[in-house]
Coordinates of C-alpha atoms in Angstrom, one line a residue:
M1 CA 85.4 106.9 114.2
R2 CA 87.2 106.4 117.5
T3 CA 89.2 109.2 116.0
I4 CA 91.5 111.0 118.4
A5 CA 89.9 109.2 121.2
R6 CA 91.7 106.1 120.2
R7 CA 95.2 107.6 120.3
T8 CA 95.8 105.5 123.4
A9 CA 94.5 102.3 121.8
I10 CA 96.8 99.3 122.3
V11 CA 98.8 98.7 119.2
V12 CA 97.9 95.2 118.0
A13 CA 99.7 95.4 114.7
A14 CA 102.6 97.6 113.6
L15 CA 102.4 99.8 110.6
I16 CA 105.4 98.3 108.7
P17 CA 105.9 97.8 105.0
L18 CA 104.3 94.6 103.9
A19 CA 105.1 92.8 100.7
A20 CA 102.0 92.0 98.6
C21 CA 101.1 88.4 98.9
S22 CA 100.6 86.3 95.8
P23 CA 97.6 83.9 95.6
A24 CA 100.0 81.1 96.4
D25 CA 100.9 82.7 99.7
T26 CA 97.3 82.4 100.9
G27 CA 96.2 79.1 99.5
G28 CA 94.9 80.6 96.2
K29 CA 92.9 83.3 98.0
T30 CA 93.3 87.0 97.4
K31 CA 94.7 88.6 100.5
L32 CA 93.5 92.1 101.4
T33 CA 94.7 94.3 104.3
I34 CA 92.7 97.0 105.9
A35 CA 94.4 99.5 108.2
T36 CA 92.5 101.4 110.9
F37 CA 93.4 103.5 113.9
G38 CA 91.9 101.9 117.0
E39 CA 89.2 99.3 116.8
F40 CA 86.5 100.1 114.3
G41 CA 84.4 97.1 115.4
Y42 CA 85.3 95.4 112.1
A43 CA 86.3 92.0 113.4
P44 CA 82.9 90.3 113.2
L45 CA 82.2 92.0 109.9
I46 CA 85.4 90.8 108.4
A47 CA 84.7 87.3 109.5
E48 CA 81.3 87.6 107.8
Y49 CA 82.8 89.1 104.6
E50 CA 85.3 86.2 104.4
K51 CA 82.4 83.7 104.6
L52 CA 80.5 85.5 101.9
H53 CA 83.7 85.7 99.8
P54 CA 85.6 82.4 100.3
D55 CA 88.2 83.4 97.7
I56 CA 89.3 86.4 99.8
T57 CA 91.1 86.7 103.2
V58 CA 91.2 90.0 105.1
Q59 CA 93.8 91.1 107.6
N60 CA 93.0 94.1 109.8
R61 CA 96.1 96.1 110.8
V62 CA 95.2 98.3 113.9
T63 CA 97.4 101.0 115.3
D64 CA 97.0 104.2 117.4
F65 CA 95.8 107.4 115.8
D66 CA 99.1 109.2 115.4
T67 CA 101.1 106.2 114.3
H68 CA 98.5 105.3 111.7
H69 CA 98.4 108.7 110.0
K70 CA 102.1 109.4 110.2
G71 CA 102.8 105.9 108.8
L72 CA 100.4 106.5 105.9
A73 CA 102.2 109.7 104.9
T74 CA 105.5 107.7 104.8
Q75 CA 103.9 104.8 102.9
L76 CA 102.4 107.1 100.2
A77 CA 105.7 109.0 99.9
T78 CA 107.8 105.9 99.4
G79 CA 105.2 104.1 97.3
H80 CA 105.0 100.9 99.4
G81 CA 103.7 99.5 102.7
A82 CA 100.1 100.9 102.6
A83 CA 97.2 98.6 103.2
D84 CA 94.7 97.8 100.4
V85 CA 92.0 99.7 102.3
V86 CA 93.1 102.6 104.6
A87 CA 90.9 104.6 107.0
I88 CA 91.6 108.3 107.2
E89 CA 90.1 110.6 109.9
E90 CA 88.2 113.6 108.6
Q91 CA 90.8 116.2 109.7
Y92 CA 93.3 114.7 107.3
M93 CA 91.0 114.5 104.3
P94 CA 91.7 118.0 103.0
Q95 CA 95.4 117.3 102.6
Y96 CA 94.9 113.9 101.1
R97 CA 92.4 115.3 98.6
K98 CA 95.3 117.4 97.4
A99 CA 97.4 114.2 97.1
K100 CA 94.7 112.3 95.3
D101 CA 97.1 111.0 92.7
K102 CA 98.3 108.6 95.4
F103 CA 94.8 107.1 95.7
T104 CA 92.5 105.1 93.5
D105 CA 89.6 107.0 92.1
L106 CA 86.7 105.0 93.5
A107 CA 84.4 106.5 90.9
G108 CA 86.0 104.2 88.4
Y109 CA 84.3 101.3 90.2
G110 CA 80.9 102.9 90.4
A111 CA 81.2 104.7 93.7
R112 CA 79.3 107.7 92.4
D113 CA 76.2 105.6 92.3
L114 CA 76.4 105.3 96.1
E115 CA 76.3 109.1 96.8
H116 CA 72.7 108.9 97.9
Q117 CA 73.6 106.8 100.9
W118 CA 75.3 109.7 102.8
V119 CA 74.4 113.1 104.1
P120 CA 75.6 115.5 101.5
W121 CA 78.4 117.1 103.6
K122 CA 79.8 113.7 104.4
W123 CA 79.9 112.7 100.8
A124 CA 81.6 116.0 99.8
Q125 CA 84.3 115.4 102.4
G126 CA 85.4 112.3 100.6
T127 CA 85.4 113.7 97.1
D128 CA 87.3 116.2 95.1
G129 CA 85.1 117.2 92.2
A130 CA 84.3 114.0 90.3
F131 CA 87.1 112.2 92.1
V132 CA 85.9 109.9 94.9
L133 CA 88.7 109.5 97.4
G134 CA 86.9 107.7 100.2
L135 CA 83.6 106.2 101.4
G136 CA 82.3 107.6 104.7
T137 CA 82.1 105.4 107.8
D138 CA 80.7 107.0 110.9
M139 CA 80.1 110.6 112.1
G140 CA 80.4 112.0 115.6
S141 CA 77.3 114.0 116.2
L142 CA 77.5 115.3 119.7
A143 CA 75.4 114.8 122.8
L144 CA 76.2 115.5 126.5
C145 CA 77.0 112.7 128.9
Y146 CA 76.4 113.7 132.5
R147 CA 76.4 112.1 136.0
R148 CA 72.9 112.2 137.4
D149 CA 74.1 111.5 141.0
L150 CA 76.5 114.4 140.9
F151 CA 73.9 116.7 139.5
Q152 CA 71.5 115.7 142.3
A153 CA 74.3 116.3 144.9
A154 CA 74.7 119.8 143.5
G155 CA 70.9 120.5 143.6
L156 CA 70.6 120.5 139.8
P157 CA 67.9 118.9 137.7
T158 CA 68.7 115.2 136.9
D159 CA 66.0 114.4 134.2
R160 CA 67.6 114.4 130.8
D161 CA 65.0 116.7 129.3
E162 CA 65.3 119.2 132.2
V163 CA 69.1 119.1 131.9
A164 CA 68.8 120.0 128.2
K165 CA 66.7 123.0 129.2
L166 CA 69.2 124.0 131.8
L167 CA 72.1 123.9 129.3
P168 CA 70.7 125.2 126.0
D169 CA 74.0 126.9 125.0
W170 CA 77.6 127.2 126.2
D171 CA 77.1 130.4 128.2
A172 CA 74.5 128.5 130.3
Y173 CA 77.0 125.6 130.6
A174 CA 79.6 128.0 132.0
A175 CA 77.1 129.5 134.4
T176 CA 76.1 126.1 135.6
A177 CA 79.7 125.1 136.1
E178 CA 79.9 128.0 138.6
R179 CA 76.9 126.7 140.5
F180 CA 78.0 123.1 140.4
T181 CA 81.6 123.6 141.7
A182 CA 80.4 125.9 144.4
R183 CA 78.1 123.2 145.8
T184 CA 80.3 120.1 145.2
P185 CA 83.9 120.7 146.5
G186 CA 86.3 118.3 145.1
V187 CA 84.2 117.4 142.0
K188 CA 84.7 119.3 138.7
F189 CA 82.0 120.1 136.2
A190 CA 83.9 119.2 133.0
D191 CA 86.6 116.7 132.2
S192 CA 88.9 119.2 130.4
A193 CA 88.9 122.6 128.8
G194 CA 90.0 120.9 125.6
T195 CA 86.8 118.9 125.4
V196 CA 84.6 122.0 125.8
Y197 CA 86.7 124.0 123.3
T198 CA 86.5 121.2 120.7
A199 CA 82.8 120.8 121.1
M200 CA 82.2 124.5 120.6
L201 CA 84.5 124.6 117.6
N202 CA 82.6 121.7 116.0
Q203 CA 79.5 123.8 116.0
S204 CA 81.1 126.5 113.9
P205 CA 81.1 126.4 110.0
E206 CA 84.8 127.6 110.0
N207 CA 87.5 127.2 112.5
Y208 CA 91.2 128.0 111.8
F209 CA 91.0 128.4 108.0
S210 CA 88.7 130.2 105.6
Q211 CA 86.4 128.1 103.5
R212 CA 86.8 130.6 100.7
D213 CA 90.5 130.5 100.2
D214 CA 92.0 128.3 103.0
S215 CA 93.7 131.3 104.6
F216 CA 94.5 131.3 108.3
I217 CA 91.7 133.1 110.2
A218 CA 91.8 131.7 113.7
D219 CA 93.2 135.0 115.1
R220 CA 90.1 136.9 113.8
N221 CA 87.5 134.2 113.9
P222 CA 85.1 135.0 116.7
S223 CA 84.0 131.3 116.9
V224 CA 87.6 130.2 117.7
R225 CA 88.2 133.1 120.1
G226 CA 84.9 132.7 121.9
A227 CA 85.4 128.9 122.3
F228 CA 88.9 129.5 123.6
F229 CA 88.0 132.1 126.2
L230 CA 84.9 130.3 127.5
A231 CA 86.8 127.0 127.9
G232 CA 89.9 128.7 129.2
G233 CA 87.8 130.7 131.6
I234 CA 86.3 127.5 133.1
A235 CA 89.8 126.0 133.4
A236 CA 91.2 129.1 135.0
K237 CA 88.5 128.9 137.7
G238 CA 89.4 125.3 138.5
Q239 CA 86.1 123.9 137.1
T240 CA 87.7 121.1 135.0
A241 CA 89.4 117.9 136.1
A242 CA 92.3 118.6 133.6
A243 CA 91.8 115.1 132.4
T244 CA 92.5 114.9 128.6
T245 CA 90.1 112.6 126.9
F246 CA 91.1 108.9 126.8
T247 CA 94.4 109.3 128.7
Q248 CA 94.9 107.2 131.8
A249 CA 94.1 110.2 133.9
W250 CA 90.7 110.5 132.1
N251 CA 90.0 106.8 132.7
V252 CA 90.7 107.2 136.4
A253 CA 88.6 110.3 136.7
I254 CA 85.7 108.5 135.0
K255 CA 86.0 105.6 137.4
Q256 CA 86.3 107.8 140.5
G257 CA 83.5 110.2 139.5
S258 CA 85.8 113.2 139.4
F259 CA 83.8 115.2 136.9
A260 CA 80.1 115.5 136.0
T261 CA 79.9 116.2 132.2
V262 CA 81.6 115.5 129.0
A263 CA 80.6 116.4 125.4
C264 CA 80.2 112.9 123.9
P265 CA 79.9 111.7 120.3
A266 CA 78.2 108.3 120.0
W267 CA 81.4 106.4 119.8
M268 CA 82.6 107.7 123.2
L269 CA 79.9 105.9 125.1
S270 CA 81.8 102.6 124.9
Q271 CA 84.9 104.3 126.3
I272 CA 82.9 105.7 129.3
K273 CA 81.6 102.2 130.0
E274 CA 85.0 100.7 129.7
A275 CA 86.6 103.3 132.0
G276 CA 83.7 103.5 134.5
G277 CA 83.1 99.7 134.9
D278 CA 80.1 98.1 136.5
G279 CA 80.4 100.4 139.6
N280 CA 79.2 103.4 137.5
R281 CA 76.4 101.6 135.7
G282 CA 73.3 103.7 135.9
K283 CA 75.0 106.8 137.2
W284 CA 75.6 108.3 133.8
D285 CA 72.9 109.7 131.5
V286 CA 72.8 111.3 128.0
T287 CA 71.1 114.5 126.8
A288 CA 71.4 117.1 124.1
V289 CA 74.7 119.0 124.0
P290 CA 74.7 122.7 124.5
G291 CA 74.2 124.3 121.1
R292 CA 72.3 121.1 120.1
S293 CA 74.6 119.6 117.5
G294 CA 78.2 119.5 116.2
N295 CA 80.4 116.8 114.8
Q296 CA 83.4 115.2 116.5
G297 CA 85.1 112.6 114.4
G298 CA 84.3 110.4 111.5
S299 CA 86.4 108.6 108.9
F300 CA 86.7 107.4 105.4
L301 CA 87.8 104.2 103.8
T302 CA 90.3 104.8 100.9
V303 CA 92.2 102.6 98.5
P304 CA 95.8 103.7 97.9
K305 CA 96.9 103.4 94.3
Q306 CA 99.7 101.1 95.3
S307 CA 97.2 98.3 96.1
Q308 CA 97.6 95.3 93.9
H309 CA 93.9 94.5 94.3
P310 CA 92.1 97.8 93.9
K311 CA 88.8 96.4 92.7
E312 CA 88.6 93.8 95.5
A313 CA 89.7 96.5 98.0
Y314 CA 86.9 98.8 96.8
E315 CA 84.3 96.1 97.1
L316 CA 85.4 95.5 100.7
A317 CA 85.2 99.2 101.5
R318 CA 81.8 99.4 99.8
W319 CA 80.5 96.5 101.8
L320 CA 81.8 97.8 105.1
T321 CA 80.2 101.2 104.6
A322 CA 76.9 99.8 103.3
P323 CA 73.8 100.6 105.4
E324 CA 73.4 97.0 106.6
Q325 CA 76.9 97.0 108.1
Q326 CA 76.6 100.5 109.5
K327 CA 73.4 99.5 111.3
K328 CA 75.1 96.5 112.9
L329 CA 78.0 98.6 114.1
F330 CA 75.7 101.1 115.8
L331 CA 73.6 98.4 117.5
S332 CA 76.8 96.5 118.6
D333 CA 79.3 99.3 119.3
G334 CA 77.3 102.5 119.3
I335 CA 79.1 103.8 116.2
L336 CA 76.8 106.3 114.6
P337 CA 76.4 106.0 110.8
S338 CA 76.7 109.0 108.5
E339 CA 73.8 107.5 106.4
P340 CA 70.3 108.9 107.1
A341 CA 68.6 105.6 106.1
V342 CA 70.5 104.0 109.0
Y343 CA 70.2 106.6 111.8
E344 CA 66.6 107.1 110.9
D345 CA 65.9 103.4 111.0
P346 CA 63.2 102.6 113.6
Q347 CA 65.3 100.0 115.3
V348 CA 68.2 102.4 115.6
I349 CA 66.0 105.2 116.9
A350 CA 64.4 102.9 119.5
H351 CA 67.8 101.8 120.7
T352 CA 68.5 102.5 124.4
D353 CA 71.5 101.9 126.6
P354 CA 71.0 100.4 130.1
Y355 CA 74.5 101.6 131.3
F356 CA 73.3 105.2 130.7
G357 CA 70.0 104.8 132.6
N358 CA 68.3 103.4 129.5
A359 CA 68.9 106.7 127.7
P360 CA 67.3 106.7 124.2
I361 CA 70.7 107.1 122.6
G362 CA 69.4 106.2 119.1
R363 CA 66.9 109.1 119.2
I364 CA 69.3 111.6 120.9
F365 CA 72.1 111.0 118.4
A366 CA 69.7 110.9 115.4
V367 CA 68.3 114.3 116.3
S368 CA 71.8 115.7 116.7
A369 CA 72.8 114.2 113.3
D370 CA 69.8 115.8 111.6
Q371 CA 70.8 119.3 113.0
L372 CA 74.4 118.8 112.2
R373 CA 76.2 121.2 109.8
P374 CA 79.7 120.5 108.7
N375 CA 82.7 122.7 109.6
Y376 CA 85.5 123.5 107.2
R377 CA 88.8 121.8 107.9
G378 CA 91.8 123.6 106.2
L379 CA 94.7 121.8 104.6
R380 CA 96.9 122.6 107.7
D381 CA 94.2 122.0 110.3
A382 CA 96.0 119.1 111.8
D383 CA 99.2 121.2 112.2
V384 CA 97.7 124.2 114.0
R385 CA 94.9 122.7 116.0
P386 CA 97.2 121.2 118.7
E387 CA 98.7 124.6 119.5
F388 CA 95.4 125.8 120.9
G389 CA 94.9 122.6 122.8
R390 CA 98.4 122.9 124.4
A391 CA 97.6 126.5 125.4
L392 CA 94.4 125.4 127.2
G393 CA 96.5 122.7 128.9
R394 CA 98.9 125.3 130.2
I395 CA 95.9 127.1 131.8
E396 CA 94.7 123.9 133.4
D397 CA 98.0 122.9 134.9
G398 CA 98.7 126.4 136.2
T399 CA 101.6 127.1 133.9
E400 CA 99.7 130.0 132.4
K401 CA 97.2 131.9 134.6
N402 CA 96.1 134.5 132.1
V403 CA 93.7 133.4 129.4
D404 CA 94.5 136.5 127.2
Q405 CA 98.1 135.6 127.2
A406 CA 97.5 132.0 126.5
W407 CA 95.4 133.0 123.5
A408 CA 98.1 135.2 122.2
Q409 CA 100.7 132.5 122.5
A410 CA 98.4 129.9 120.8
V411 CA 97.9 132.3 117.8
Q412 CA 101.6 133.1 117.6
Q413 CA 102.6 129.5 117.7
A414 CA 100.0 128.4 115.1
Q415 CA 101.3 131.1 112.8
A416 CA 104.8 130.0 113.3
V417 CA 103.9 126.4 112.4
L418 CA 102.5 127.7 109.0
K419 CA 105.7 129.5 108.1

């Protein structure tokens, strides 16, 4: 949820060790803290929860992506400072499943009775055997956001169904990038090579590590190599805006219409609106992503063992991830639930977005979600993944002009990280 996209979120509360409050500190109420990276849309839900539970007060601690996860590692190591409920992004779940002794087993409070709420792969990501580490929040099933006006200027189809036919897979996407940039000098087809690369990886069952034994396989995995060379090839031809998602450069590029497409999970739509402003209302549209599915992002709510109120923390996490609340979050913030009962809800499916030309985003993302298959994240995924992104960045900024050499460097640096 908001995942890496929210690395640039304004820090509204620092991740600092907080002493547990006694009931006397909060007027006899039990004080719970929930720590998230970026805004999860929880403010109105927390206010509602406090009304439903007048004996509880909830503080939301919000920081950026990197600070949040690095801070959690420190808090777990030192045994203090963690919130009662802590959000963990999916790429970090494998390593925290191995450190499950630092967390409360939510099965002890009846969490296993909730398994039916989630798609099976999402539930599995939050568990380790019978141990329930976290309850799933959203998922980031992919679509493709595109500028209708720029497609029209390039002589390409603009109707979302026709665009889907034009771009059934990533080879077609690369071929269309050639046509587009030849006809629209000064405008790029994609925001960045990294976005294309990540979307392609998220359609593969395995990325950098083997699901069988967690061994490093990126150097011989055709999915990783294929994604790198296609994305790197687009970058080498100058067909990307070299605007890394959610940086200030990306915001400016969105506002100025500097690129025509971006692979977008549901939660990204609000960021495009924010960056584009009213001047871009109606220019964007949404259609199926090349390859038709894939997942980018998604989180879990966990309860560190150091919480002094684990039962109350679990109840808060359970309530926030319940279908009723997940539906509210989609309708208000476009955050796609990982619970079929919600994304298949008639009101959700019928939901459209006027900013994106009244695109039927509920239906588009529900179809993507139904086709989604999980991809395996290794224990060291978060360590090696950035090396490939940096290599693509070197191609985009001209530091490295040879895609083969950039690939070799990325593999070498990833292997060095693992030593």
